[in-house]
XYZ file of C-alpha atoms in Angstrom:
445
model
C 42.978 1.919 -6.830
C 46.695 1.408 -7.959
C 49.174 -0.181 -5.770
C 51.496 2.980 -5.464
C 48.503 5.080 -4.179
C 47.472 1.861 -1.889
C 51.037 2.265 -0.323
C 50.462 5.948 0.479
C 47.246 5.748 2.083
C 47.509 6.089 6.073
C 47.728 3.094 8.091
C 45.278 2.539 10.976
C 46.377 3.668 13.772
C 43.477 2.141 16.066
C 44.045 -1.182 16.950
C 41.037 -3.484 16.728
C 40.279 -5.905 19.751
C 39.688 -9.496 19.293
C 36.685 -10.254 17.331
C 35.946 -13.242 20.048
C 33.263 -12.579 22.949
C 33.933 -15.700 24.561
C 30.762 -17.167 26.710
C 30.143 -19.866 29.191
C 31.141 -23.378 28.969
C 28.257 -24.880 29.265
C 29.504 -28.547 28.926
C 28.775 -28.690 32.759
C 26.462 -27.074 34.997
C 28.917 -24.976 37.308
C 27.626 -22.512 40.452
C 27.230 -19.251 40.095
C 30.392 -18.218 42.321
C 31.965 -20.526 39.504
C 30.326 -19.231 36.260
C 31.177 -15.928 37.733
C 34.800 -16.360 38.555
C 35.212 -17.594 34.444
C 33.836 -14.987 33.434
C 35.905 -12.279 35.453
C 39.134 -14.018 33.711
C 37.666 -13.889 30.285
C 36.812 -10.190 30.197
C 39.805 -9.321 32.216
C 41.682 -11.041 29.049
C 39.594 -9.140 26.327
C 40.034 -5.926 28.310
C 43.913 -6.167 28.368
C 44.187 -6.747 24.511
C 41.942 -4.050 24.020
C 43.913 -1.027 22.227
C 42.306 2.445 21.090
C 40.195 4.829 22.396
C 38.619 4.097 25.626
C 36.519 7.163 26.216
C 34.689 9.683 24.153
C 38.049 12.070 24.653
C 40.364 9.850 23.373
C 38.117 8.658 20.441
C 38.022 12.179 19.803
C 41.802 12.372 19.665
C 42.327 9.316 17.661
C 39.798 10.749 14.995
C 41.128 13.977 14.117
C 44.700 12.263 13.947
C 43.091 9.781 11.649
C 41.368 12.607 9.798
C 44.923 14.638 9.794
C 46.903 11.688 8.353
C 44.153 11.284 5.511
C 43.648 14.760 4.733
C 47.973 14.675 4.553
C 47.846 11.395 1.336
C 45.294 13.874 -0.404
C 47.428 17.058 0.133
C 50.654 15.256 -0.682
C 49.599 13.368 -3.550
C 48.327 13.699 -6.986
C 44.900 11.720 -6.623
C 42.042 11.724 -8.836
C 38.779 12.317 -7.369
C 37.493 8.991 -7.667
C 40.367 8.265 -5.092
C 39.965 10.793 -3.202
C 36.363 9.562 -2.803
C 37.597 5.923 -1.696
C 40.522 7.303 0.590
C 37.207 9.533 2.052
C 35.064 6.158 2.657
C 37.848 4.482 3.991
C 38.648 7.163 6.711
C 34.979 7.360 7.613
C 34.553 3.608 7.750
C 37.616 3.598 10.320
C 36.470 6.243 12.130
C 33.154 4.098 12.724
C 35.329 1.038 13.604
C 36.872 2.613 15.893
C 33.341 4.304 17.869
C 32.150 0.526 17.374
C 35.212 -0.747 19.217
C 34.882 1.726 22.289
C 31.128 1.192 22.647
C 32.059 -2.847 22.872
C 34.679 -2.258 24.736
C 32.742 0.127 26.933
C 30.357 -2.381 27.510
C 32.696 -5.262 28.658
C 34.478 -3.023 30.837
C 30.920 -2.515 32.457
C 30.140 -5.938 32.648
C 33.464 -6.645 34.291
C 32.784 -4.091 36.940
C 29.316 -5.197 37.787
C 30.452 -9.036 38.016
C 33.624 -8.159 40.287
C 31.141 -6.423 42.261
C 28.680 -8.700 42.606
C 32.012 -11.165 43.389
C 33.020 -9.104 46.325
C 29.059 -8.964 47.684
C 29.219 -13.046 47.699
C 32.507 -12.999 49.799
C 31.270 -11.088 52.286
C 28.334 -13.376 52.661
C 25.823 -11.277 50.810
C 23.781 -12.458 47.714
C 22.510 -9.957 45.472
C 19.036 -10.053 43.828
C 19.229 -11.081 40.752
C 15.909 -10.734 39.462
C 15.514 -6.953 40.222
C 17.423 -4.495 37.910
C 20.601 -2.893 39.161
C 19.579 0.745 40.140
C 22.649 1.615 38.830
C 25.708 -0.087 37.100
C 28.453 1.428 36.205
C 27.327 3.391 33.062
C 29.897 5.949 31.710
C 26.958 7.435 29.572
C 24.638 8.037 33.022
C 28.521 9.447 34.848
C 27.253 5.751 37.565
C 30.826 4.974 39.300
C 28.832 2.863 41.164
C 26.708 -0.776 41.209
C 23.695 -0.375 43.290
C 21.252 -3.188 43.661
C 19.353 -4.868 46.162
C 19.769 -7.719 48.194
C 20.378 -9.667 51.280
C 23.130 -9.322 53.931
C 23.317 -10.169 58.008
C 19.262 -11.402 57.596
C 18.262 -7.967 56.072
C 17.071 -6.741 52.783
C 19.229 -3.988 52.019
C 20.743 -1.861 48.667
C 24.512 -2.554 48.013
C 26.949 0.074 46.844
C 29.710 -1.003 45.270
C 32.569 0.846 43.450
C 36.079 0.714 42.322
C 39.154 0.845 44.801
C 40.093 3.872 43.571
C 36.204 5.330 45.020
C 37.527 3.609 48.728
C 37.615 7.287 50.282
C 33.926 7.509 49.249
C 32.786 4.923 50.068
C 34.478 5.654 53.633
C 33.274 8.765 54.013
C 29.515 8.078 53.378
C 30.097 5.117 56.050
C 31.121 7.904 58.327
C 27.891 10.333 57.529
C 25.385 8.004 57.879
C 26.812 6.975 61.118
C 26.663 10.865 62.117
C 23.179 10.832 60.852
C 22.142 8.265 62.819
C 23.952 8.970 66.037
C 22.906 12.770 65.693
C 20.215 13.940 68.894
C 16.893 15.680 67.871
C 17.125 19.327 69.060
C 14.994 19.804 72.348
C 11.257 19.993 71.493
C 11.089 18.614 67.987
C 10.575 15.368 66.621
C 11.484 13.617 63.600
C 8.899 13.078 60.523
C 11.149 11.992 57.929
C 13.377 8.927 58.494
C 16.954 8.421 57.623
C 18.260 5.127 55.672
C 20.856 3.222 57.993
C 23.742 1.336 56.575
C 24.000 -2.804 57.583
C 27.493 -3.697 58.909
C 30.793 -1.732 57.867
C 32.471 -1.182 55.129
C 33.959 -3.660 53.020
C 36.927 -4.356 50.402
C 38.910 -6.526 48.500
C 42.039 -5.529 46.317
C 39.649 -4.400 43.406
C 36.354 -3.087 44.705
C 34.948 -1.597 48.088
C 31.193 -0.833 49.067
C 28.738 -0.661 52.059
C 25.252 -1.845 52.465
C 22.407 0.253 53.954
C 18.748 -0.502 54.894
C 16.216 -1.574 52.027
C 13.262 0.158 52.253
C 10.492 -0.663 49.099
C 9.145 1.882 47.449
C 5.789 2.739 46.689
C 5.747 2.315 42.456
C 2.594 3.631 42.087
C 2.172 6.525 44.345
C 5.421 7.885 44.033
C 4.880 8.860 40.387
C 1.376 10.201 40.698
C 2.114 12.817 43.244
C 1.544 16.238 42.269
C 3.789 18.676 41.839
C 2.970 20.424 44.955
C 3.363 17.035 47.136
C 6.544 16.630 45.672
C 7.311 20.095 46.900
C 6.209 19.383 50.206
C 8.305 16.333 50.584
C 11.252 17.391 49.473
C 11.008 20.782 51.894
C 9.707 18.395 54.791
C 12.762 16.464 54.108
C 15.211 19.093 54.402
C 13.568 20.524 57.392
C 13.424 17.220 59.104
C 17.868 17.525 58.201
C 18.034 20.571 59.756
C 16.452 19.484 63.487
C 19.176 17.129 64.196
C 21.949 18.757 66.395
C 24.941 19.379 64.958
C 27.660 18.103 68.087
C 31.084 18.568 68.854
C 32.066 15.055 67.567
C 30.168 15.815 64.011
C 32.220 18.877 63.953
C 35.630 17.110 64.727
C 34.424 14.181 62.652
C 36.215 15.230 59.092
C 32.682 16.071 57.640
C 33.173 18.845 55.582
C 32.441 22.380 57.266
C 30.646 25.383 55.151
C 31.086 27.925 57.844
C 30.403 31.697 56.843
C 34.104 31.822 57.131
C 35.027 28.955 54.293
C 31.888 30.447 52.016
C 33.600 34.215 52.118
C 37.014 32.690 51.657
C 36.486 29.927 49.105
C 34.205 32.529 47.056
C 37.208 35.553 47.294
C 39.841 32.860 45.652
C 36.941 31.728 43.035
C 36.020 34.993 41.943
C 39.860 35.998 41.788
C 41.050 33.225 39.778
C 37.812 33.178 37.622
C 38.654 36.973 36.637
C 42.264 36.510 36.010
C 41.309 33.875 33.647
C 38.662 35.926 31.835
C 36.066 34.060 32.439
C 33.462 36.585 34.751
C 33.734 40.112 34.070
C 36.413 41.709 36.418
C 34.807 44.543 37.670
C 31.916 42.459 38.528
C 33.960 40.120 40.070
C 35.530 42.641 42.285
C 31.889 43.375 43.286
C 31.132 39.927 44.449
C 34.008 39.920 46.542
C 32.936 43.267 48.034
C 29.545 41.509 48.535
C 30.718 38.383 49.938
C 33.151 39.875 52.410
C 30.439 42.861 54.020
C 28.067 39.468 54.674
C 30.969 37.881 56.728
C 29.619 38.328 60.092
C 26.249 37.798 59.127
C 26.890 34.402 57.364
C 29.156 33.218 60.605
C 26.448 33.691 62.888
C 24.212 31.907 61.253
C 23.510 28.250 63.205
C 25.271 25.001 61.573
C 22.943 22.433 60.455
C 23.412 19.181 58.171
C 23.286 19.522 54.474
C 22.596 16.614 52.291
C 22.999 18.312 48.999
C 20.952 16.026 46.648
C 17.477 15.896 48.528
C 15.501 15.602 45.244
C 13.043 12.457 44.626
C 15.562 10.147 43.136
C 17.259 10.124 46.894
C 13.692 10.376 48.948
C 11.611 7.159 48.806
C 8.210 7.723 49.479
C 4.892 5.279 50.821
C 1.740 5.234 52.538
C 1.671 4.800 56.322
C -1.187 2.943 58.092
C -3.214 6.797 59.097
C -3.249 7.118 55.487
C 0.313 9.672 55.907
C 3.184 9.663 53.370
C 6.203 8.301 55.090
C 9.227 9.711 54.062
C 12.945 7.779 53.630
C 15.829 9.745 52.859
C 18.341 8.471 51.008
C 21.939 8.510 49.822
C 24.738 10.617 52.117
C 27.945 10.380 50.331
C 27.524 14.424 49.909
C 26.621 15.459 53.294
C 28.348 18.695 54.585
C 27.549 20.492 57.623
C 26.427 24.250 56.334
C 23.609 26.859 56.661
C 20.321 26.196 56.562
C 20.052 27.771 53.180
C 22.299 24.804 51.323
C 20.243 22.289 50.387
C 17.463 24.571 49.218
C 20.596 26.540 46.984
C 21.540 22.908 45.879
C 17.924 22.227 44.588
C 16.903 25.448 43.139
C 20.160 25.513 41.155
C 19.959 22.437 39.710
C 16.434 23.076 38.866
C 16.988 26.016 37.371
C 19.859 24.214 35.236
C 17.686 21.330 33.819
C 14.971 23.419 33.018
C 16.938 25.186 30.876
C 18.319 21.919 29.241
C 14.550 21.281 28.898
C 13.605 23.879 26.984
C 17.068 25.123 25.325
C 18.525 22.126 24.957
C 17.281 18.917 23.808
C 19.389 16.885 22.853
C 21.449 17.081 26.031
C 18.195 16.379 28.321
C 16.910 13.261 26.494
C 19.392 11.248 27.808
C 19.173 11.731 31.297
C 15.233 12.542 30.601
C 14.236 9.762 32.862
C 16.615 10.497 35.710
C 15.523 14.519 35.829
C 11.702 13.393 36.139
C 12.910 10.785 39.115
C 14.398 13.673 40.683
C 11.346 16.089 40.262
C 13.244 18.613 38.540
C 11.598 18.665 35.351
C 9.721 21.579 33.885
C 6.649 19.245 35.504
C 7.602 20.484 39.384
C 7.773 24.118 39.722
C 9.434 25.396 42.567
C 8.342 29.349 44.120
C 11.889 30.728 45.006
C 10.190 33.688 46.524
C 7.547 31.581 48.794
C 11.129 29.129 49.668
C 13.214 32.468 50.202
C 10.531 33.581 52.206
C 9.777 31.046 54.391
C 13.472 30.166 55.207
C 14.742 33.758 56.441
C 11.260 34.838 57.775
C 11.149 37.866 55.818
C 14.660 38.712 57.658
C 16.449 40.737 54.520
C 19.884 39.772 56.129
C 19.418 36.297 56.044
C 17.810 36.660 52.459
C 20.720 38.097 51.480
C 22.670 35.200 53.258
C 20.587 33.124 50.977
C 20.925 34.454 47.366
C 24.955 34.656 48.266
C 25.065 30.330 49.630
C 23.339 30.285 45.988
C 25.851 32.463 44.162
C 28.769 30.175 46.314
C 27.178 26.640 45.043
C 26.985 28.140 41.358
C 30.715 29.322 41.600
C 31.684 26.003 43.063
C 30.604 24.373 40.335
C 31.809 26.798 37.551
C 35.441 26.084 39.366
C 35.059 22.299 39.227
C 33.493 22.669 35.708
C 35.339 25.301 33.942
C 37.777 23.260 31.863
C 35.711 20.306 31.525
C 34.961 18.849 27.835
C 31.735 17.083 28.776
C 28.463 18.844 27.300
C 26.397 19.041 29.898
C 29.586 20.689 32.127
C 30.040 23.253 29.861
C 26.304 24.136 29.816
C 25.697 24.472 33.121
C 28.923 26.654 32.983
C 27.693 28.961 30.977
C 24.562 29.500 32.138
C 25.736 29.376 35.725
C 27.815 32.598 35.080
C 25.184 33.991 33.757
C 22.971 34.267 36.313
C 25.614 35.368 38.446
C 26.466 38.375 36.135
C 22.790 38.791 36.012
C 23.041 38.721 40.067
C 25.605 41.108 40.361
C 23.130 43.990 38.268
């Protein structure tokens, strides 16, 4: 390529991160705390020096800019086919290197977050079990915002959940939710045969991270995967039923816990449908019909007994082990999404998630494959079949008004998801929005 042509080639506008990745100083033995502190300094320095795309969206923008620059060179100058080919190869190389740098940046960022989370745990007198792989560890590809890792705290086996300080409200709310469930009385004449995990200690934080600790319950690694599909659905149903046996006290209603009573469901649905109709996302006529149906159910929805709704009562948040009498001992975890609602809410979430994930498994395998393991752990893949009508009949006891309320609660949950995801560029969110809109349109008919 001539010097003149080389001068016309667009300069790379994505600055590379430093090539070196520093390692621990091995000249002398250091304590784990000393090594961790040194590593944090190194990682922070590397992150501060990085310039370039930090996520898929930024990479997409940078890629488009690079392509436009090279396209401008092709259009502006009279280039031979050979030179155009060279320019194309150079462009593709720059795009590939940008992706490589972004992946490396994300790996460093993930390590930095994990180490800082472990540093906070150590600072409060806790200890992580480094011999066991974390359950979650800030993995952006799996949309993991927390480090969740087994350890010891206050002479107890615990699970630490630690996130960045920006998530302090989430951590504080989960702590509140755990306390509410622990203090909630069981309704008269009933008893619990499912256990709810307890919090150990208080919320802890420093200037970077925040977290909490809950009791560790050892899962039966052989029993749980070998449960039959029928057993899995029974366990989910039993867990939801036990949560509904807890009394929603006045203290719980005043605690700040989100309360999805009939008024909120109907009012939210009106707003969601009006917005989606105005934006052309849902057919205006169908939107109006659904608004009318929600309004007509107002009194019936308001009359529903308030219960605690977990929001994620699937297999990944349920521990199952064999008790002494050969019965199953069941423990429910992760109360981040706890709210007060009606008795249909948890089943609505399970059925909606199941429909979506099974759809991905069959129709969008390229989206399903990266999350396949998580979905199987949730018991929401196509190996577990939920008899929707049987569930509705059991929960509503054949009452047609309650069956309508169940159906409207499912629609409300779908509308909530659509509103949150309607402008998302995440392929999973986009596919879920499309599928839920399809279901809602059918619901009107």
